[in-house]
Amino acid sequence: MRTARSTSCWTTVSHTAKNTRAWLAEHPRWHVHWTPPYASWLNQAEMYFSALTRCVLRHGDFADRHDLIDKLDAFAIAHNTTAKPYRWTYDGTPLKAA
């Protein structure tokens, strides 16, 4: 028995691309969970990966794969020691038009 597959998509292109919609129409086993393109949780993830890129990857000089992994782990540990929970402030009230 073939089971259903599930995935999440959040990029603007994946929301609108004709090829994506056509592929999904041909593959009904796949159930896609669309998220808003500008979701605040996604902004938090993008901020984390931006910091990771700036601090570790952009000018990184890695002796080998294990060195890269060690530096990524060190960044994550340092980040987690100073991280604070994100405090949601949006109450769901519709925003006023400018």
PDB file of C-alpha atoms in Angstrom:
ATOM      1  CA  MET A   1       0.000   0.000   0.000  1.00  0.00           C
ATOM      2  CA  ARG A   2       1.340   3.411  -0.941  1.00  0.00           C
ATOM      3  CA  THR A   3       1.133   5.978   1.814  1.00  0.00           C
ATOM      4  CA  ALA A   4       0.490   9.684   1.463  1.00  0.00           C
ATOM      5  CA  ARG A   5       3.443  12.048   1.622  1.00  0.00           C
ATOM      6  CA  SER A   6       3.392  15.419   3.310  1.00  0.00           C
ATOM      7  CA  THR A   7       5.637  18.443   2.934  1.00  0.00           C
ATOM      8  CA  SER A   8       5.706  22.137   3.833  1.00  0.00           C
ATOM      9  CA  CYS A   9       6.367  24.867   1.301  1.00  0.00           C
ATOM     10  CA  TRP A  10       6.984  28.483   2.083  1.00  0.00           C
ATOM     11  CA  THR A  11       8.778  30.166  -0.783  1.00  0.00           C
ATOM     12  CA  THR A  12       6.899  32.533  -3.062  1.00  0.00           C
ATOM     13  CA  VAL A  13       7.843  30.541  -6.155  1.00  0.00           C
ATOM     14  CA  SER A  14       6.443  27.321  -4.713  1.00  0.00           C
ATOM     15  CA  HIS A  15       3.112  29.059  -4.116  1.00  0.00           C
ATOM     16  CA  THR A  16       2.672  30.189  -7.705  1.00  0.00           C
ATOM     17  CA  ALA A  17       4.816  28.162 -10.101  1.00  0.00           C
ATOM     18  CA  LYS A  18       2.791  26.444 -12.825  1.00  0.00           C
ATOM     19  CA  ASN A  19       5.244  23.532 -12.892  1.00  0.00           C
ATOM     20  CA  THR A  20       4.774  22.976  -9.156  1.00  0.00           C
ATOM     21  CA  ARG A  21       0.983  23.017  -9.395  1.00  0.00           C
ATOM     22  CA  ALA A  22       1.048  20.698 -12.413  1.00  0.00           C
ATOM     23  CA  TRP A  23       3.376  18.236 -10.654  1.00  0.00           C
ATOM     24  CA  LEU A  24       1.171  18.207  -7.557  1.00  0.00           C
ATOM     25  CA  ALA A  25      -1.916  17.598  -9.701  1.00  0.00           C
ATOM     26  CA  GLU A  26      -0.189  14.557 -11.215  1.00  0.00           C
ATOM     27  CA  HIS A  27       0.943  13.240  -7.801  1.00  0.00           C
ATOM     28  CA  PRO A  28      -2.134  13.190  -5.533  1.00  0.00           C
ATOM     29  CA  ARG A  29      -0.240  11.264  -2.813  1.00  0.00           C
ATOM     30  CA  TRP A  30       1.553  14.480  -1.926  1.00  0.00           C
ATOM     31  CA  HIS A  31      -0.242  16.788   0.476  1.00  0.00           C
ATOM     32  CA  VAL A  32       1.316  20.239   0.676  1.00  0.00           C
ATOM     33  CA  HIS A  33       0.972  22.516   3.690  1.00  0.00           C
ATOM     34  CA  TRP A  34       1.349  26.064   2.395  1.00  0.00           C
ATOM     35  CA  THR A  35       2.581  28.649   4.862  1.00  0.00           C
ATOM     36  CA  PRO A  36       2.288  32.415   4.437  1.00  0.00           C
ATOM     37  CA  PRO A  37       5.301  33.821   2.561  1.00  0.00           C
ATOM     38  CA  TYR A  38       6.044  36.345   5.300  1.00  0.00           C
ATOM     39  CA  ALA A  39       5.325  34.248   8.376  1.00  0.00           C
ATOM     40  CA  SER A  40       7.068  35.567  11.481  1.00  0.00           C
ATOM     41  CA  TRP A  41       8.415  32.121  12.456  1.00  0.00           C
ATOM     42  CA  LEU A  42      10.120  31.998   9.086  1.00  0.00           C
ATOM     43  CA  ASN A  43      11.681  35.411   9.684  1.00  0.00           C
ATOM     44  CA  GLN A  44      13.205  34.028  12.893  1.00  0.00           C
ATOM     45  CA  ALA A  45      14.663  31.052  11.035  1.00  0.00           C
ATOM     46  CA  GLU A  46      16.046  33.335   8.337  1.00  0.00           C
ATOM     47  CA  MET A  47      17.678  35.535  10.981  1.00  0.00           C
ATOM     48  CA  TYR A  48      19.376  32.480  12.530  1.00  0.00           C
ATOM     49  CA  PHE A  49      20.749  31.255   9.200  1.00  0.00           C
ATOM     50  CA  SER A  50      21.832  34.786   8.280  1.00  0.00           C
ATOM     51  CA  ALA A  51      23.871  34.989  11.509  1.00  0.00           C
ATOM     52  CA  LEU A  52      25.271  31.510  10.876  1.00  0.00           C
ATOM     53  CA  THR A  53      26.350  32.565   7.391  1.00  0.00           C
ATOM     54  CA  ARG A  54      27.949  35.817   8.592  1.00  0.00           C
ATOM     55  CA  CYS A  55      29.730  34.295  11.585  1.00  0.00           C
ATOM     56  CA  VAL A  56      30.803  30.881  10.312  1.00  0.00           C
ATOM     57  CA  LEU A  57      30.297  30.191   6.647  1.00  0.00           C
ATOM     58  CA  ARG A  58      31.005  33.323   4.591  1.00  0.00           C
ATOM     59  CA  HIS A  59      34.740  33.588   5.224  1.00  0.00           C
ATOM     60  CA  GLY A  60      35.176  30.128   6.668  1.00  0.00           C
ATOM     61  CA  ASP A  61      38.382  28.219   6.219  1.00  0.00           C
ATOM     62  CA  PHE A  62      37.726  24.579   7.006  1.00  0.00           C
ATOM     63  CA  ALA A  63      40.403  21.917   7.045  1.00  0.00           C
ATOM     64  CA  ASP A  64      37.855  19.172   6.350  1.00  0.00           C
ATOM     65  CA  ARG A  65      34.230  18.181   6.829  1.00  0.00           C
ATOM     66  CA  HIS A  66      34.735  17.469  10.533  1.00  0.00           C
ATOM     67  CA  ASP A  67      36.209  20.939  11.064  1.00  0.00           C
ATOM     68  CA  LEU A  68      33.127  22.477   9.433  1.00  0.00           C
ATOM     69  CA  ILE A  69      30.826  20.375  11.628  1.00  0.00           C
ATOM     70  CA  ASP A  70      32.773  21.367  14.755  1.00  0.00           C
ATOM     71  CA  LYS A  71      32.462  25.059  13.892  1.00  0.00           C
ATOM     72  CA  LEU A  72      28.746  24.733  13.146  1.00  0.00           C
ATOM     73  CA  ASP A  73      28.233  22.935  16.466  1.00  0.00           C
ATOM     74  CA  ALA A  74      30.212  25.596  18.336  1.00  0.00           C
ATOM     75  CA  PHE A  75      28.093  28.342  16.772  1.00  0.00           C
ATOM     76  CA  ALA A  76      24.847  26.548  17.684  1.00  0.00           C
ATOM     77  CA  ILE A  77      25.980  25.979  21.280  1.00  0.00           C
ATOM     78  CA  ALA A  78      27.076  29.607  21.703  1.00  0.00           C
ATOM     79  CA  HIS A  79      23.837  30.839  20.133  1.00  0.00           C
ATOM     80  CA  ASN A  80      21.713  28.628  22.367  1.00  0.00           C
ATOM     81  CA  THR A  81      23.414  29.847  25.562  1.00  0.00           C
ATOM     82  CA  THR A  82      22.318  33.436  24.862  1.00  0.00           C
ATOM     83  CA  ALA A  83      19.055  32.787  23.009  1.00  0.00           C
ATOM     84  CA  LYS A  84      15.787  33.995  24.495  1.00  0.00           C
ATOM     85  CA  PRO A  85      12.300  32.831  23.588  1.00  0.00           C
ATOM     86  CA  TYR A  86      10.623  34.910  20.927  1.00  0.00           C
ATOM     87  CA  ARG A  87       7.724  36.844  22.412  1.00  0.00           C
ATOM     88  CA  TRP A  88       4.729  37.030  20.094  1.00  0.00           C
ATOM     89  CA  THR A  89       3.084  40.446  20.168  1.00  0.00           C
ATOM     90  CA  TYR A  90       0.638  40.275  17.274  1.00  0.00           C
ATOM     91  CA  ASP A  91      -2.886  39.731  18.629  1.00  0.00           C
ATOM     92  CA  GLY A  92      -4.591  38.874  15.356  1.00  0.00           C
ATOM     93  CA  THR A  93      -6.191  42.272  14.876  1.00  0.00           C
ATOM     94  CA  PRO A  94      -6.231  43.178  11.169  1.00  0.00           C
ATOM     95  CA  LEU A  95      -3.660  45.800  10.267  1.00  0.00           C
ATOM     96  CA  LYS A  96      -4.892  49.196   9.079  1.00  0.00           C
ATOM     97  CA  ALA A  97      -4.237  50.167   5.487  1.00  0.00           C
ATOM     98  CA  ALA A  98      -1.605  52.865   5.106  1.00  0.00           C
TER      99      ALA A  98
END
